[in-house]
Short mmCIF file of C-alpha atoms and ligand atoms in Angstrom, two decimals:
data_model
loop_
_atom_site.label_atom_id
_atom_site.label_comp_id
_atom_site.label_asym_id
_atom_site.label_seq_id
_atom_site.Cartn_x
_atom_site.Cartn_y
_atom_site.Cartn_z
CA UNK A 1 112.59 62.15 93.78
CA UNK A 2 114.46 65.60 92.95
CA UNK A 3 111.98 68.42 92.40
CA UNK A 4 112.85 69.85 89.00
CA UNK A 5 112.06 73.86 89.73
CA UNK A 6 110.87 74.59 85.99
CA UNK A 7 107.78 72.50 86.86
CA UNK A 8 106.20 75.06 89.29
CA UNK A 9 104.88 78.43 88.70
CA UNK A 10 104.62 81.66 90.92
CA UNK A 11 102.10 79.94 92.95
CA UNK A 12 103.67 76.38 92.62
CA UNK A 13 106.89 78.08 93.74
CA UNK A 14 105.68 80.54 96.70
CA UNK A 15 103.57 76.77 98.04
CA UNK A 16 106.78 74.70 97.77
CA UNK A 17 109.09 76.95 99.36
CA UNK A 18 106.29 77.33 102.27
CA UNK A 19 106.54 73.79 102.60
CA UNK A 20 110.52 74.15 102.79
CA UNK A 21 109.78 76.46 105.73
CA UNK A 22 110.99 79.49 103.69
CA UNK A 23 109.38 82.92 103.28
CA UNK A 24 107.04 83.63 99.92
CA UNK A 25 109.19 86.47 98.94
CA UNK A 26 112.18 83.17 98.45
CA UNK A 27 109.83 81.90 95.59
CA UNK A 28 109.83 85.35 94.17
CA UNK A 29 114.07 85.72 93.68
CA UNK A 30 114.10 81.87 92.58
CA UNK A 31 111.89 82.70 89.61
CA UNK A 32 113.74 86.03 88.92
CA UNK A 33 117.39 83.73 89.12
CA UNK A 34 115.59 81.32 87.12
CA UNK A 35 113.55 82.54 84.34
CA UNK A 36 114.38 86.16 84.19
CA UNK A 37 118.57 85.76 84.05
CA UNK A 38 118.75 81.86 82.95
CA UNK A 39 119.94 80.27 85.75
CA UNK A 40 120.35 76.98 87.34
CA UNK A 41 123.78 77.12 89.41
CA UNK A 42 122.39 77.93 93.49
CA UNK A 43 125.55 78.44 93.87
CA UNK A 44 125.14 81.58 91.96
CA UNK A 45 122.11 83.23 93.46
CA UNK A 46 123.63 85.07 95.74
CA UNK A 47 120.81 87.26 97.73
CA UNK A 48 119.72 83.44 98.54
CA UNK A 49 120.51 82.58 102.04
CA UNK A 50 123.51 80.32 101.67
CA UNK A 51 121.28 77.91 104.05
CA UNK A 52 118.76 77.57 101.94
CA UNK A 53 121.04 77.42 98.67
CA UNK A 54 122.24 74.48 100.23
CA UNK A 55 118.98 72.66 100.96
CA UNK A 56 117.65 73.73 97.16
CA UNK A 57 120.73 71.53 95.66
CA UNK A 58 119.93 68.60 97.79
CA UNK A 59 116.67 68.75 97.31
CA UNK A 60 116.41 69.64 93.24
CA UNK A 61 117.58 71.33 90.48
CA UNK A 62 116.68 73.40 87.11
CA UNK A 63 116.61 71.31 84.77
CA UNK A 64 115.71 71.46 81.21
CA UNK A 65 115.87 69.07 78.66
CA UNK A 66 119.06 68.61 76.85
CA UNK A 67 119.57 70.06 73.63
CA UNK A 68 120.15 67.02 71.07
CA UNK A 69 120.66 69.61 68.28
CA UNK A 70 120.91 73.50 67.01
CA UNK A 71 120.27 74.24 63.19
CA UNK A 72 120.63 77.56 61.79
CA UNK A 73 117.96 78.26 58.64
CA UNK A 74 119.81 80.84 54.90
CA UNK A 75 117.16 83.09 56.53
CA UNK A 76 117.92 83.09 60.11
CA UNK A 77 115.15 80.37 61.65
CA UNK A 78 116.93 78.18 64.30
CA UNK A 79 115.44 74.83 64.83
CA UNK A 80 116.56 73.25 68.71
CA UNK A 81 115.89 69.55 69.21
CA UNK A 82 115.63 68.71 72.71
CA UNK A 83 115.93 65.10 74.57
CA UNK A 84 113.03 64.34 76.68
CA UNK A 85 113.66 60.87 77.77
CA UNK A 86 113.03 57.28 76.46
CA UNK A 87 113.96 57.67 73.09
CA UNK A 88 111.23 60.76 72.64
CA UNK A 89 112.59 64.35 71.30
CA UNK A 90 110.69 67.70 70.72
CA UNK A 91 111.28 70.33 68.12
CA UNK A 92 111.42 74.13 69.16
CA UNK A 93 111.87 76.89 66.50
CA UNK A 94 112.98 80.44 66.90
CA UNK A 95 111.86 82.77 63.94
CA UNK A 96 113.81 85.88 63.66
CA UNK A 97 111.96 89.24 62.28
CA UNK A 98 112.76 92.92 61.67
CA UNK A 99 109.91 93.85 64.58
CA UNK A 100 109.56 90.27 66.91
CA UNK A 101 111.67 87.20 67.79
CA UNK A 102 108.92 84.27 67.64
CA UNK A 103 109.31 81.06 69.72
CA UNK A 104 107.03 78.20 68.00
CA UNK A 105 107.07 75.75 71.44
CA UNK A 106 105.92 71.92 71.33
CA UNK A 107 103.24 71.16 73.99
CA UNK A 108 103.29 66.86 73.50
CA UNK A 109 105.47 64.41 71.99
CA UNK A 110 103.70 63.63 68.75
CA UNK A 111 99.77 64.43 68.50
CA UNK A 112 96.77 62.11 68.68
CA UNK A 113 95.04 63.84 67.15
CA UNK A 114 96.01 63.04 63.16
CA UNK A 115 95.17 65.54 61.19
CA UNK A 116 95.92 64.11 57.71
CA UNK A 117 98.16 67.31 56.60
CA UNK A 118 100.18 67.21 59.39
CA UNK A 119 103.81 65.56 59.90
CA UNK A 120 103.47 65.87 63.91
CA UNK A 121 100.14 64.00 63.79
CA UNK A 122 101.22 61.45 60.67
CA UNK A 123 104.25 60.00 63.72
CA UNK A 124 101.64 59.31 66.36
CA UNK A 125 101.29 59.86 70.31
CA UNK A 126 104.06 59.07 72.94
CA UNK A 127 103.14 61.75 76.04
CA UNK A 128 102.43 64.92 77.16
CA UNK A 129 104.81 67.38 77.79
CA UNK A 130 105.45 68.16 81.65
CA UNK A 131 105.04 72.14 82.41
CA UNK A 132 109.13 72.31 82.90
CA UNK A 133 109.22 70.48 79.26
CA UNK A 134 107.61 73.26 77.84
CA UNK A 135 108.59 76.27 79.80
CA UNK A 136 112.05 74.47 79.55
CA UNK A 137 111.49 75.11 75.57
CA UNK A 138 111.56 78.82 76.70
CA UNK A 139 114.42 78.34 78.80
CA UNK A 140 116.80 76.84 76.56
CA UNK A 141 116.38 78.87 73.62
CA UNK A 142 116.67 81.99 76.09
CA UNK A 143 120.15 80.95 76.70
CA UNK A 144 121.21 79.38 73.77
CA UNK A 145 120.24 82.64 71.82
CA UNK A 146 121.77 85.11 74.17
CA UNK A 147 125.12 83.25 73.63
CA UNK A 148 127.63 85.26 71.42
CA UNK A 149 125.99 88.75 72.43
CA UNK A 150 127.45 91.28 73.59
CA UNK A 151 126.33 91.02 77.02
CA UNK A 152 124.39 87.69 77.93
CA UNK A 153 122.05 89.98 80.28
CA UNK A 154 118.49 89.76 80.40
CA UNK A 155 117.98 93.43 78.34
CA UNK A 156 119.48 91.24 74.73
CA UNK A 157 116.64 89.13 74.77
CA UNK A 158 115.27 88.56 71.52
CA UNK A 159 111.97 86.26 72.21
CA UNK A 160 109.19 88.87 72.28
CA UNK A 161 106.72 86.43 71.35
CA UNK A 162 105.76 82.68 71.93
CA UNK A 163 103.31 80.77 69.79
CA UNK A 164 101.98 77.13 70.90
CA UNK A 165 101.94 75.96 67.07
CA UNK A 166 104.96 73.85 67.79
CA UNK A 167 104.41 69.41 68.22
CA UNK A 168 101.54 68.29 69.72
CA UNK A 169 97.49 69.81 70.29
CA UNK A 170 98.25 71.84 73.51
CA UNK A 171 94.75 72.03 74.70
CA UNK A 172 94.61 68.32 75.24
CA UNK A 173 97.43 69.47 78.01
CA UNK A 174 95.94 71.68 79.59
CA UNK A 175 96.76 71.04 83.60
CA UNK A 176 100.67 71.24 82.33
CA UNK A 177 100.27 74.15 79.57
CA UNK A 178 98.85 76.28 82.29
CA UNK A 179 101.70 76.97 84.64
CA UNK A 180 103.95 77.54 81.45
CA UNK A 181 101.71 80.05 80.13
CA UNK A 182 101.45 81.93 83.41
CA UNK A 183 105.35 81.97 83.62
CA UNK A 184 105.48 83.38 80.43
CA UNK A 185 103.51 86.08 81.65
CA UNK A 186 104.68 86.50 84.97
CA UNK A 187 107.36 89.84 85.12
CA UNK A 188 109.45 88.01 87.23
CA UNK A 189 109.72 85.52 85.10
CA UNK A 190 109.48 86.61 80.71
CA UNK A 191 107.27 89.38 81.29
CA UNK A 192 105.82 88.75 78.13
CA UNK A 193 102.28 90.30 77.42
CA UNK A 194 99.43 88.55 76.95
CA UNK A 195 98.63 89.33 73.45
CA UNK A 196 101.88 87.98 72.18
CA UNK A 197 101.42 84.92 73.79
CA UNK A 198 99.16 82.74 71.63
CA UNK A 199 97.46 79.85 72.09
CA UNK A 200 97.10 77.65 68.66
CA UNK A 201 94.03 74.70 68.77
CA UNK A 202 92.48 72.49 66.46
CA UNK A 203 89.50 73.47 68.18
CA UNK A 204 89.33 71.08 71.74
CA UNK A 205 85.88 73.18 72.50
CA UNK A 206 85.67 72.62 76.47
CA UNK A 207 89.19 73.53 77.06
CA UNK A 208 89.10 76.66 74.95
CA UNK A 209 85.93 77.79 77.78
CA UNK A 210 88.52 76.65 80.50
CA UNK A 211 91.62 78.62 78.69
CA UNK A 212 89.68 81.47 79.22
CA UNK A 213 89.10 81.39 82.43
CA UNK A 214 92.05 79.75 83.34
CA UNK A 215 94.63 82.09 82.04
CA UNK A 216 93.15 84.03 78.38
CA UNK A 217 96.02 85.05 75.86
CA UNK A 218 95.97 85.21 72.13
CA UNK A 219 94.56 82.83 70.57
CA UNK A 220 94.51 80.93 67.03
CA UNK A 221 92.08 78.06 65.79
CA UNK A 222 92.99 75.63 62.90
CA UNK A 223 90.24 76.10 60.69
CA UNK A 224 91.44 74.33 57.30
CA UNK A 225 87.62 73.64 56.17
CA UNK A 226 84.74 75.87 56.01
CA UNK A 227 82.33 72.65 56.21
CA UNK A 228 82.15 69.96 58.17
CA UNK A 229 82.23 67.59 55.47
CA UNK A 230 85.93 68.37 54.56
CA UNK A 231 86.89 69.22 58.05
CA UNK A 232 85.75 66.31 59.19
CA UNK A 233 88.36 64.65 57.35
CA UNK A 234 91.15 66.88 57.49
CA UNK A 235 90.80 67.80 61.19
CA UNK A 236 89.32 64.79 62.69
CA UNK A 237 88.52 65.93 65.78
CA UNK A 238 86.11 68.32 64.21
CA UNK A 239 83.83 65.32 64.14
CA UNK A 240 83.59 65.78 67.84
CA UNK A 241 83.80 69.88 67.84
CA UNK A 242 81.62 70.03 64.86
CA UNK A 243 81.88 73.92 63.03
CA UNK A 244 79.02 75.44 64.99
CA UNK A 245 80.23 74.47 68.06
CA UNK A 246 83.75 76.11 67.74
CA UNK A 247 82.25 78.94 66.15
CA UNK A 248 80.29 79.41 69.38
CA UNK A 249 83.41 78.84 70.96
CA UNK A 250 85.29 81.52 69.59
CA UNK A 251 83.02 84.02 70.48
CA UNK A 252 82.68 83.21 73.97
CA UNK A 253 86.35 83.28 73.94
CA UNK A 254 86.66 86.99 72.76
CA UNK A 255 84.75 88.02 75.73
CA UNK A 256 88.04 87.53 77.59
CA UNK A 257 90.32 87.61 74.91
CA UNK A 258 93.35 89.95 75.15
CA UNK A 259 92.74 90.62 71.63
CA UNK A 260 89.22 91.48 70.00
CA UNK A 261 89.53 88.70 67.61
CA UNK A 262 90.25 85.03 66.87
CA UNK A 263 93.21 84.41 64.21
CA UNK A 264 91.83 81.60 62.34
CA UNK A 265 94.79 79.29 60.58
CA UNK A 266 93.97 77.75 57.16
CA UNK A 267 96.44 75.58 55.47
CA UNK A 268 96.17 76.26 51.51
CA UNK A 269 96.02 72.48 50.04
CA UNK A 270 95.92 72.42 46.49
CA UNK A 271 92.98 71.06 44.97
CA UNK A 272 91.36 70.31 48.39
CA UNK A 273 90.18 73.21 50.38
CA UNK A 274 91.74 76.36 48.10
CA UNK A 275 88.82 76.85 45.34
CA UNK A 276 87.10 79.89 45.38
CA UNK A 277 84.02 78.39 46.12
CA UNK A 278 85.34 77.33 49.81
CA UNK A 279 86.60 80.94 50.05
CA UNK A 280 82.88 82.10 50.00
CA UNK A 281 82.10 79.51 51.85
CA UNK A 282 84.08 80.76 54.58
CA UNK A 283 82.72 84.02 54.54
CA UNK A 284 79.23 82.61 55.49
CA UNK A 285 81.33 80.78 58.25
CA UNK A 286 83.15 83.61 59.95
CA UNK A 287 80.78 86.13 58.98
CA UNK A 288 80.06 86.48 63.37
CA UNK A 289 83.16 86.57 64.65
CA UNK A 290 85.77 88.84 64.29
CA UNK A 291 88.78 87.38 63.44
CA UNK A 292 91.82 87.59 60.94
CA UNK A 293 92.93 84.83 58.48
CA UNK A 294 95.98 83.24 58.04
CA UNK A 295 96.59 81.79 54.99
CA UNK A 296 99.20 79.07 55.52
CA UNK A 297 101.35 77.68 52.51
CA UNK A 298 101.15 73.60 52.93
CA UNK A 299 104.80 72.45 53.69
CA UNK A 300 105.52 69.27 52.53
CA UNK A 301 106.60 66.34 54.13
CA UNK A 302 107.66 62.83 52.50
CA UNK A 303 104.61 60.94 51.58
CA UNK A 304 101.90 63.20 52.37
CA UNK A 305 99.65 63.02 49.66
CA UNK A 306 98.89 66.60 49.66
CA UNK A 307 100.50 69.64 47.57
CA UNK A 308 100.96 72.96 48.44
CA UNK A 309 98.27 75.27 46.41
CA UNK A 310 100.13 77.17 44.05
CA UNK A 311 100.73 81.08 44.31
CA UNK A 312 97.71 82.33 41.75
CA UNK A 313 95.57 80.26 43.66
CA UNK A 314 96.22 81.42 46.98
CA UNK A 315 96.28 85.25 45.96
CA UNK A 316 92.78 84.71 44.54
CA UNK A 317 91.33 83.13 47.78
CA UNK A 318 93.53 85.49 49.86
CA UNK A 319 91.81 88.31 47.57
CA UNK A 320 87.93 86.91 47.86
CA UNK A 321 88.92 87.21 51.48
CA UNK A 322 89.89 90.43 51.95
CA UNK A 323 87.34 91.69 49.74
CA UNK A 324 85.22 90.73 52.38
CA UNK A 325 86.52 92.92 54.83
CA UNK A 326 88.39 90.04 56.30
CA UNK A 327 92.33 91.01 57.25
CA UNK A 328 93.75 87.86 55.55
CA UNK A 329 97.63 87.24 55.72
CA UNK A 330 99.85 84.74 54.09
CA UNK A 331 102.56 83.03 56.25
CA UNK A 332 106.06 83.36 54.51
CA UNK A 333 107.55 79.88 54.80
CA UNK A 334 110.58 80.00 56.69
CA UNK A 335 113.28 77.28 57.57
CA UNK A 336 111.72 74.95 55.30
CA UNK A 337 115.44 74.00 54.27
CA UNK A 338 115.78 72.81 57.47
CA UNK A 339 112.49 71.01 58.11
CA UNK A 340 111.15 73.97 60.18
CA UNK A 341 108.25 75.12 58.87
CA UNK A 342 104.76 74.97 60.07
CA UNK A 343 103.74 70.90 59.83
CA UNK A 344 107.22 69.87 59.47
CA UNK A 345 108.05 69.17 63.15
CA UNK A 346 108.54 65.65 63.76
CA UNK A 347 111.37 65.35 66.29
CA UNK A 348 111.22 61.96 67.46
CA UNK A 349 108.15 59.63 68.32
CA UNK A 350 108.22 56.36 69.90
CA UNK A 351 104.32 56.08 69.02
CA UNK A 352 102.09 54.26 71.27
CA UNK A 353 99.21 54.67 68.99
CA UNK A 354 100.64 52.21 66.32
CA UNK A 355 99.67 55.34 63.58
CA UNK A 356 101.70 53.86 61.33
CA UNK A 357 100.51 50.67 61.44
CA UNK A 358 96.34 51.20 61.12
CA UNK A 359 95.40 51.88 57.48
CA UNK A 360 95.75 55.82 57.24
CA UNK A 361 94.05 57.73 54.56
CA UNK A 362 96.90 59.73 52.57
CA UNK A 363 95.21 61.64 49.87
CA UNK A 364 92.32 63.55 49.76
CA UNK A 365 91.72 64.37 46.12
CA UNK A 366 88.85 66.61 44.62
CA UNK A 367 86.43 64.92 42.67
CA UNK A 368 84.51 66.54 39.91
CA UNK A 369 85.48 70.05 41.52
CA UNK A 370 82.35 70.44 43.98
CA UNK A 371 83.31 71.61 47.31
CA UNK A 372 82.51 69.28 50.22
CA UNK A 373 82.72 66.07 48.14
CA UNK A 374 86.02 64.69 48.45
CA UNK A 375 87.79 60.89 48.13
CA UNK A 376 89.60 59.63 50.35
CA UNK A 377 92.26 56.81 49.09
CA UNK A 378 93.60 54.67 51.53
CA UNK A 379 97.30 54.02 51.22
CA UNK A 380 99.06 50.93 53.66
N1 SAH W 405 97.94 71.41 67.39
C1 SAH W 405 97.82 72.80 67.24
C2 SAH W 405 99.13 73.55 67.16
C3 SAH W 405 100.26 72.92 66.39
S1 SAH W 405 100.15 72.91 64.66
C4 SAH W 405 96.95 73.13 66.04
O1 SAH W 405 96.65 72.24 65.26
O2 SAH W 405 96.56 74.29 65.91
C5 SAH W 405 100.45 74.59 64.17
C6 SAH W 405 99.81 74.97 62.83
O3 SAH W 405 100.48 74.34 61.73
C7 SAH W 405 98.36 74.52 62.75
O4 SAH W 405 97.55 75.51 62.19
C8 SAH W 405 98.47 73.34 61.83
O5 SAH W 405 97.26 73.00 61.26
C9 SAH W 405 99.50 73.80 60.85
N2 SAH W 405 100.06 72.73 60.02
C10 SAH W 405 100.13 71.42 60.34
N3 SAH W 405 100.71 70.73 59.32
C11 SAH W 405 101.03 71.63 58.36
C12 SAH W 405 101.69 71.55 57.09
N4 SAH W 405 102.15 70.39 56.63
N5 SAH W 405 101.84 72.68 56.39
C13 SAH W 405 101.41 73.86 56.87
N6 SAH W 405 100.80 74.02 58.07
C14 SAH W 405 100.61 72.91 58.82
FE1 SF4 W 406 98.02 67.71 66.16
FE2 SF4 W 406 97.87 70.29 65.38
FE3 SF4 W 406 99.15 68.45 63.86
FE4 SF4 W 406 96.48 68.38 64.10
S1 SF4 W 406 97.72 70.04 63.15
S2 SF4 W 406 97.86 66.62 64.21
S3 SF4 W 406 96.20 69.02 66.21
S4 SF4 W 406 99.73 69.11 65.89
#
């Protein structure tokens, strides 16, 4: 079978060319030709021995996925949908700002993991996302952003940062999110520093030990809840990776951490998790481990139960917060016009984990206002 070259890293590279007979230093200007200038003609890498140029077509190529579609956001988000295979496509966004250009990458097609806000994990599972699926991500958007300016070289790149908050829980692929990370890192390949790569987890507590001493960059938990009670059923794994456990977790994180603290992620859910009492509540939570907090605006998605807490609300928990001592940010919603926001991926699923036909609990509504005592309603 063809060896698709986005799959290996520098080590995956320097080993494959070895067993191609071919110097280390080969595996160096592939991944320059590759990842640093966007290229997959051979034909065009022309410090490559012409030999060798020729063996690399028959045996391979550089191939990403192919783009199914391009949408441009009023305010400047891009939303690429790429193809990758039997009937499955992945949703990568670009998010344009004064200071950063933000990549938001999918790690999986769909999520098992069905947390009950969330579009990606409302479609189901189909796969995991190979390493050259999600560098590929990086790839694409690379090119397809650098087309129209001025130059097309390398120096008008505009992704400065990449954020795993895209499709899918990329923790629970790790052996193929590794590689990708450490290209994203590598200078020969995006040269992009550790701290603006980050890492975003529902909280997969083994794997976040073996992120950091696999390959440690930025990273972000999905908190949502400050008890287990209500995380248990917004974030269902939680009931695996109870709160103490990924509070643990965190901190033995930060001992490697690029950054000195944890950027916890908390959707704002109106009438579910946004009353001021769960604000103080997680205080007492966080009160160990430095971190920042940020606030995120639920985006809705057709039939999800849920609605977004309204402005007040979220500037008075934002405020409790901060109060604190806690630095405690509020994501702007962007592309939401077209389906880009945070929650909104869906792409395209062929679930194999029949989501949609188990019985799924679709709203969580407060009862008599008490935090940690919620309903849930089962809707078919
Ligand atoms: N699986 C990973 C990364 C992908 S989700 C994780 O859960 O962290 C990226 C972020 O978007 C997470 O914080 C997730 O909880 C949040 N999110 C999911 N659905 C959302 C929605 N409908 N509105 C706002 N944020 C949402
Ligand atoms: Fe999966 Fe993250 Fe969505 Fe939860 S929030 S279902 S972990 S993608």
């Amino acid at each position: 079978m063809a060896v698709n070259l986005l799959d290996f890293d520098a080590q995956g590279l320097t080993n494959w060319c070895e067993q191609q007979g071919e110097k280390p230093f080969r595996a160096r200007q592939l991944l320059r030709w590759i990842h640093q200038r966007g290229e997959n003609d051979f034909d065009a890498m022309t410090d490559i021995a012409k030999s060798f140029r020729e063996k690399l077509k028959l045996l391979g190529g550089v191939s990403p996925a192919p783009t199914i579609s391009d949408k441009l956001s009023d305010d400047g988000t891009r939303k690429f949908l790429f193809d990758v295979g039997t009937g499955n496509a992945i949703e990568t966004v670009f998010i344009p700002e004064a200071d950063r250009g933000t990549l938001c990458v999918s790690s999986q097609a769909g999520c098992a993991l069905e947390c009950v806000f969330c579009s990606t994990g409302r479609q189901g599972f189909n796969r995991n996302l190979t390493t050259a699926e999600i560098i590929g991500q990086l790839w694409q958007a690379n090119r397809l952003l650098m087309q129209g300016t001025q130059t097309g070289q390398s120096s008008d790149r505009v992704i400065s940062n990449v954020v795993m908050m895209g499709m899918g829980e990329p923790l629970t692929n790790f052996d193929n999110l590794i590689p990708a990370l450490k290209l994203m890192l590598d200078d020969n390949a995006y040269g992009l520093s550790r701290r603006r790569v980050t890492v975003s987890t529902s909280g997969i507590v083994p794997a976040m030990d073996k992120l950091a001493a696999a390959c440690p960059v930025a990273l972000a938990v999905s908190l949502h809840a400050p008890t287990d009670t209500l995380r248990d059923r917004l974030v269902p794994i939680n009931r695996k990776y109870p709160l103490a456990q990924l509070m643990a977790a965190c901190q033995r994180y930060l001992e490697h951490a690029p950054r000195d603290f944890v950027t916890f992620e908390y959707v704002m859910l109106d009438g579910v998790n946004d009353s001021d009492e769960y604000a103080h509540r997680l205080l007492d939570l966080v009160q160990d481990v430095p971190c920042k907090l940020n606030l995120i605006p639920f985006n809705p998605f057709p039939n999800s139960g849920f609605k977004r807490s309204s402005r007040e609300r979220i500037r008075c928990f934002s405020e409790i917060l901060q109060h604190a001592g806690i630095v405690t940010t509020t994501r702007k919603t962007r592309g939401d016009d077209i389906d880009a926001a945070c929650g909104q991926l869906a792409g395209q699923v062929r679930d194999k984990t029949k989501r949609q036909l188990r019985n799924i609990p679709v709203a969580i509504e407060r009862t008599a206002g008490k935090a940690g005592e919620i309903r849930v309603e089962a809707h078919s």
